[in-house]
Coordinates of C-alpha atoms in Angstrom, one line a residue:
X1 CA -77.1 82.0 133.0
X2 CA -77.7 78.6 134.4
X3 CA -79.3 77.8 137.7
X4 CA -77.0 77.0 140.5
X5 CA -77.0 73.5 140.3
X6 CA -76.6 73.1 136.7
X7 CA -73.4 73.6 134.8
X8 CA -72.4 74.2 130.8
X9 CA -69.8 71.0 129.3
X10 CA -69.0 73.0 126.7
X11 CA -69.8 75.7 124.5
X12 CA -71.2 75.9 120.8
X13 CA -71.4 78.3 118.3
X14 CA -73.1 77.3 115.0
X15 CA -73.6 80.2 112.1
X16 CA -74.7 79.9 108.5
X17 CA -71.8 81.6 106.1
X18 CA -72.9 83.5 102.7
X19 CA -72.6 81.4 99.5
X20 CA -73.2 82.1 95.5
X21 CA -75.9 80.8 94.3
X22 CA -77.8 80.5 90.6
X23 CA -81.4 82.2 90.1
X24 CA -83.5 81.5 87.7
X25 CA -86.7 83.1 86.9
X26 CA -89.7 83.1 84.4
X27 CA -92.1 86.0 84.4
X28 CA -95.6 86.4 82.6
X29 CA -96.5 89.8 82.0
X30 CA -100.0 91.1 83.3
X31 CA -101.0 94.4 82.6
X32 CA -97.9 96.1 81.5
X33 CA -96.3 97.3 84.5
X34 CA -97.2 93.6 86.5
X35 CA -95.3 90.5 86.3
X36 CA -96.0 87.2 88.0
X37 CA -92.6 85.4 88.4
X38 CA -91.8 81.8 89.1
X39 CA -88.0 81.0 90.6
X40 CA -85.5 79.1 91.3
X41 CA -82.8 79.3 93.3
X42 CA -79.8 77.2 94.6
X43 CA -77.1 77.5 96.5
X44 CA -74.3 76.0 98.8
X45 CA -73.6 78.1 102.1
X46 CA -71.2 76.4 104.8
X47 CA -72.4 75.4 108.5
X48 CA -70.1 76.1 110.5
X49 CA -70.0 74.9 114.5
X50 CA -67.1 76.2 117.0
X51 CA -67.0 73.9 120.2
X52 CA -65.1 75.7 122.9
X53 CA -64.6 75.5 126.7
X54 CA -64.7 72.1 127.1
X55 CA -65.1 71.1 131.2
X56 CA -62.7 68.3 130.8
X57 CA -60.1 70.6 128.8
X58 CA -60.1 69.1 125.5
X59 CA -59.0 71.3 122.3
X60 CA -61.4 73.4 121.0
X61 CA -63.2 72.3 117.3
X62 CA -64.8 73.6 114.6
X63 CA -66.9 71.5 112.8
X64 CA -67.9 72.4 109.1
X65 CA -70.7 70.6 106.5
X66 CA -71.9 71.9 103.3
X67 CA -75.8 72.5 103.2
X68 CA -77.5 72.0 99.5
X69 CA -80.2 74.8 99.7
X70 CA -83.0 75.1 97.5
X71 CA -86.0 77.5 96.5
X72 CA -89.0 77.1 94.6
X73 CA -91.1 80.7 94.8
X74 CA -93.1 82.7 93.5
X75 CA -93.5 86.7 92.8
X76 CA -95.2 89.7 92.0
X77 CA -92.8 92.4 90.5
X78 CA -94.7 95.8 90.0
X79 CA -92.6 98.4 87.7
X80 CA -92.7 101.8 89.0
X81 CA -93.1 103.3 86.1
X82 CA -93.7 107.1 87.8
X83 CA -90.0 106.8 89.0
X84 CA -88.8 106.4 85.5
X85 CA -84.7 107.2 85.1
X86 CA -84.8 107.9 81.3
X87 CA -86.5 106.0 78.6
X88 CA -84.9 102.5 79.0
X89 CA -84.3 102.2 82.7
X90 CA -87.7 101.5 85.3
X91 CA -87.3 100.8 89.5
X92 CA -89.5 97.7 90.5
X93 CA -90.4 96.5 93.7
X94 CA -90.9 92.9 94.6
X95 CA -92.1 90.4 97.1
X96 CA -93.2 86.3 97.2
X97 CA -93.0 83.2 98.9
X98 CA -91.8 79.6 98.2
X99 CA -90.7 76.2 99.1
X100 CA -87.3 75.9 101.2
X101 CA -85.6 72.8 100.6
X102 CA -82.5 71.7 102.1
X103 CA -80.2 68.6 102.4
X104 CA -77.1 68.2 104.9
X105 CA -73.7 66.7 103.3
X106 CA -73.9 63.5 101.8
X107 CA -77.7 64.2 101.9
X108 CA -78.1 62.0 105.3
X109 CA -80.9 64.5 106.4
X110 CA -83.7 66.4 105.0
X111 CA -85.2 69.7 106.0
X112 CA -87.6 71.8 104.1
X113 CA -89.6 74.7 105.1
X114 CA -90.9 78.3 103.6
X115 CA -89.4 81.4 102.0
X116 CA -90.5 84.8 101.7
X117 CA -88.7 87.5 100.3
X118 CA -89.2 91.4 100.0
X119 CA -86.7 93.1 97.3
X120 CA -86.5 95.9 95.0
X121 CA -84.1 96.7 92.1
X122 CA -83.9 98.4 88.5
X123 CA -84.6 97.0 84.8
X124 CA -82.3 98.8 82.1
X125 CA -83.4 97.6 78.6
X126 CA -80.7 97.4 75.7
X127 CA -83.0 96.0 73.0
X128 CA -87.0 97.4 72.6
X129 CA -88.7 96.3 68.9
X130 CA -92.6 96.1 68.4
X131 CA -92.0 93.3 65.9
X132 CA -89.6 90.1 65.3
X133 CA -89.5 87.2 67.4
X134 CA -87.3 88.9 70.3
X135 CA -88.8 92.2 71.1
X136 CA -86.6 93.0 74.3
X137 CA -83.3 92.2 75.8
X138 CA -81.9 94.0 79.0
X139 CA -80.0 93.9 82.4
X140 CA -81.7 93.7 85.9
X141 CA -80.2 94.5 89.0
X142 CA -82.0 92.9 92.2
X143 CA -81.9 93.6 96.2
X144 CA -83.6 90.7 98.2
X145 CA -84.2 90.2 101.7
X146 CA -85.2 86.5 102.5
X147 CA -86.9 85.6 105.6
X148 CA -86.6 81.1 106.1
X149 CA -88.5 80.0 108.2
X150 CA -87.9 76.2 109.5
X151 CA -85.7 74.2 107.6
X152 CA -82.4 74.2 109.0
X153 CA -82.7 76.4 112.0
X154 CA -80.7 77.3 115.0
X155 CA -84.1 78.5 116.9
X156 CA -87.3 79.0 116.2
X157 CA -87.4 82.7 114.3
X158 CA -87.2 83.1 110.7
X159 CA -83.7 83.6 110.0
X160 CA -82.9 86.8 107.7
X161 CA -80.8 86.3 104.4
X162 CA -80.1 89.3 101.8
X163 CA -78.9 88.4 98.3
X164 CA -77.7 90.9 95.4
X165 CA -77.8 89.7 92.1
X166 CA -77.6 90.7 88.4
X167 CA -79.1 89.2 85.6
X168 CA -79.5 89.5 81.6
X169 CA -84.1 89.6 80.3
X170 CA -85.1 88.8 77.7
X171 CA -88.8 89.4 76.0
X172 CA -90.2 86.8 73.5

């Protein structure tokens, strides 16, 4: 609440809304059950401000801008291979960190910051072959939580983001 001799104008609101996005990765296999990925991911989520309880009575707004969000990270993937479902479909966990890069409509502002990102998920291969130029092909199914940290930002605390996705491997 405010102190006694200071009022509120008007209220404000602002949240972030969920978006699709693209995600792109490349991973170099280690030993066999650790990858080292680089990514890329983009996306377009919707700011969204509500202005309400205006002192002098005017009609309440909401205010919306698109935000161009970028990452640039990197991860470790580790296959659990003792957790095994069958002979084509392994568990992995993940984790990394990255660039945050994000531009306000008609790109009149800049704001860039850090990822990091926890996840988890399953790789199911359709294709194994010891020989030929494509030696696997497969589907993976990923659960992320993303922590951003500056950037756009409401406060000061990283600001929590999960993402499911699926995707299509394959192994040159």
């Amino acid at each position: 609440s405010l102190p006694a001799d200071e009022f509120a104008l008007f209220g404000a609101d602002t949240s972030v809304h969920a978006s699709p996005g693209f995600d792109g990765r490349v991973a170099f296999w280690l030993p066999r059950a650790l990858a080292v990925e680089a990514g890329f991911v983009m996306m377009r989520p919707v700011v969204q401000t509500s202005i309400t309880g205006d002192i002098e009575e005017a009609e309440e707004l909401t205010l919306e801008e698109n935000l161009d969000q970028y990452f640039f990270e990197a991860s470790a993937v580790l296959l659990l291979e003792r957790f095994r479902l069958g002979d084509r479909t392994i568990p992995f966990v993940s984790g990394g960190a990255g660039y945050l890069r994000q531009l306000h409509e008609g790109q009149t502002l800049v704001e860039s910051g850090q990822v990091y990102h926890v996840g988890g998920g399953i790789r199911h291969w359709l294709r194994l072959s010891d020989r030929g130029f494509l030696r696997a092909a497969g589907v993976r199914a990923d659960a992320r939580a993303y922590f951003l940290v500056n950037g756009f930002a409401l406060d000061d605390s990283p600001r929590p983001h999960g993402a499911i996705s699926g995707s299509l491997f394959l192994t040159f």
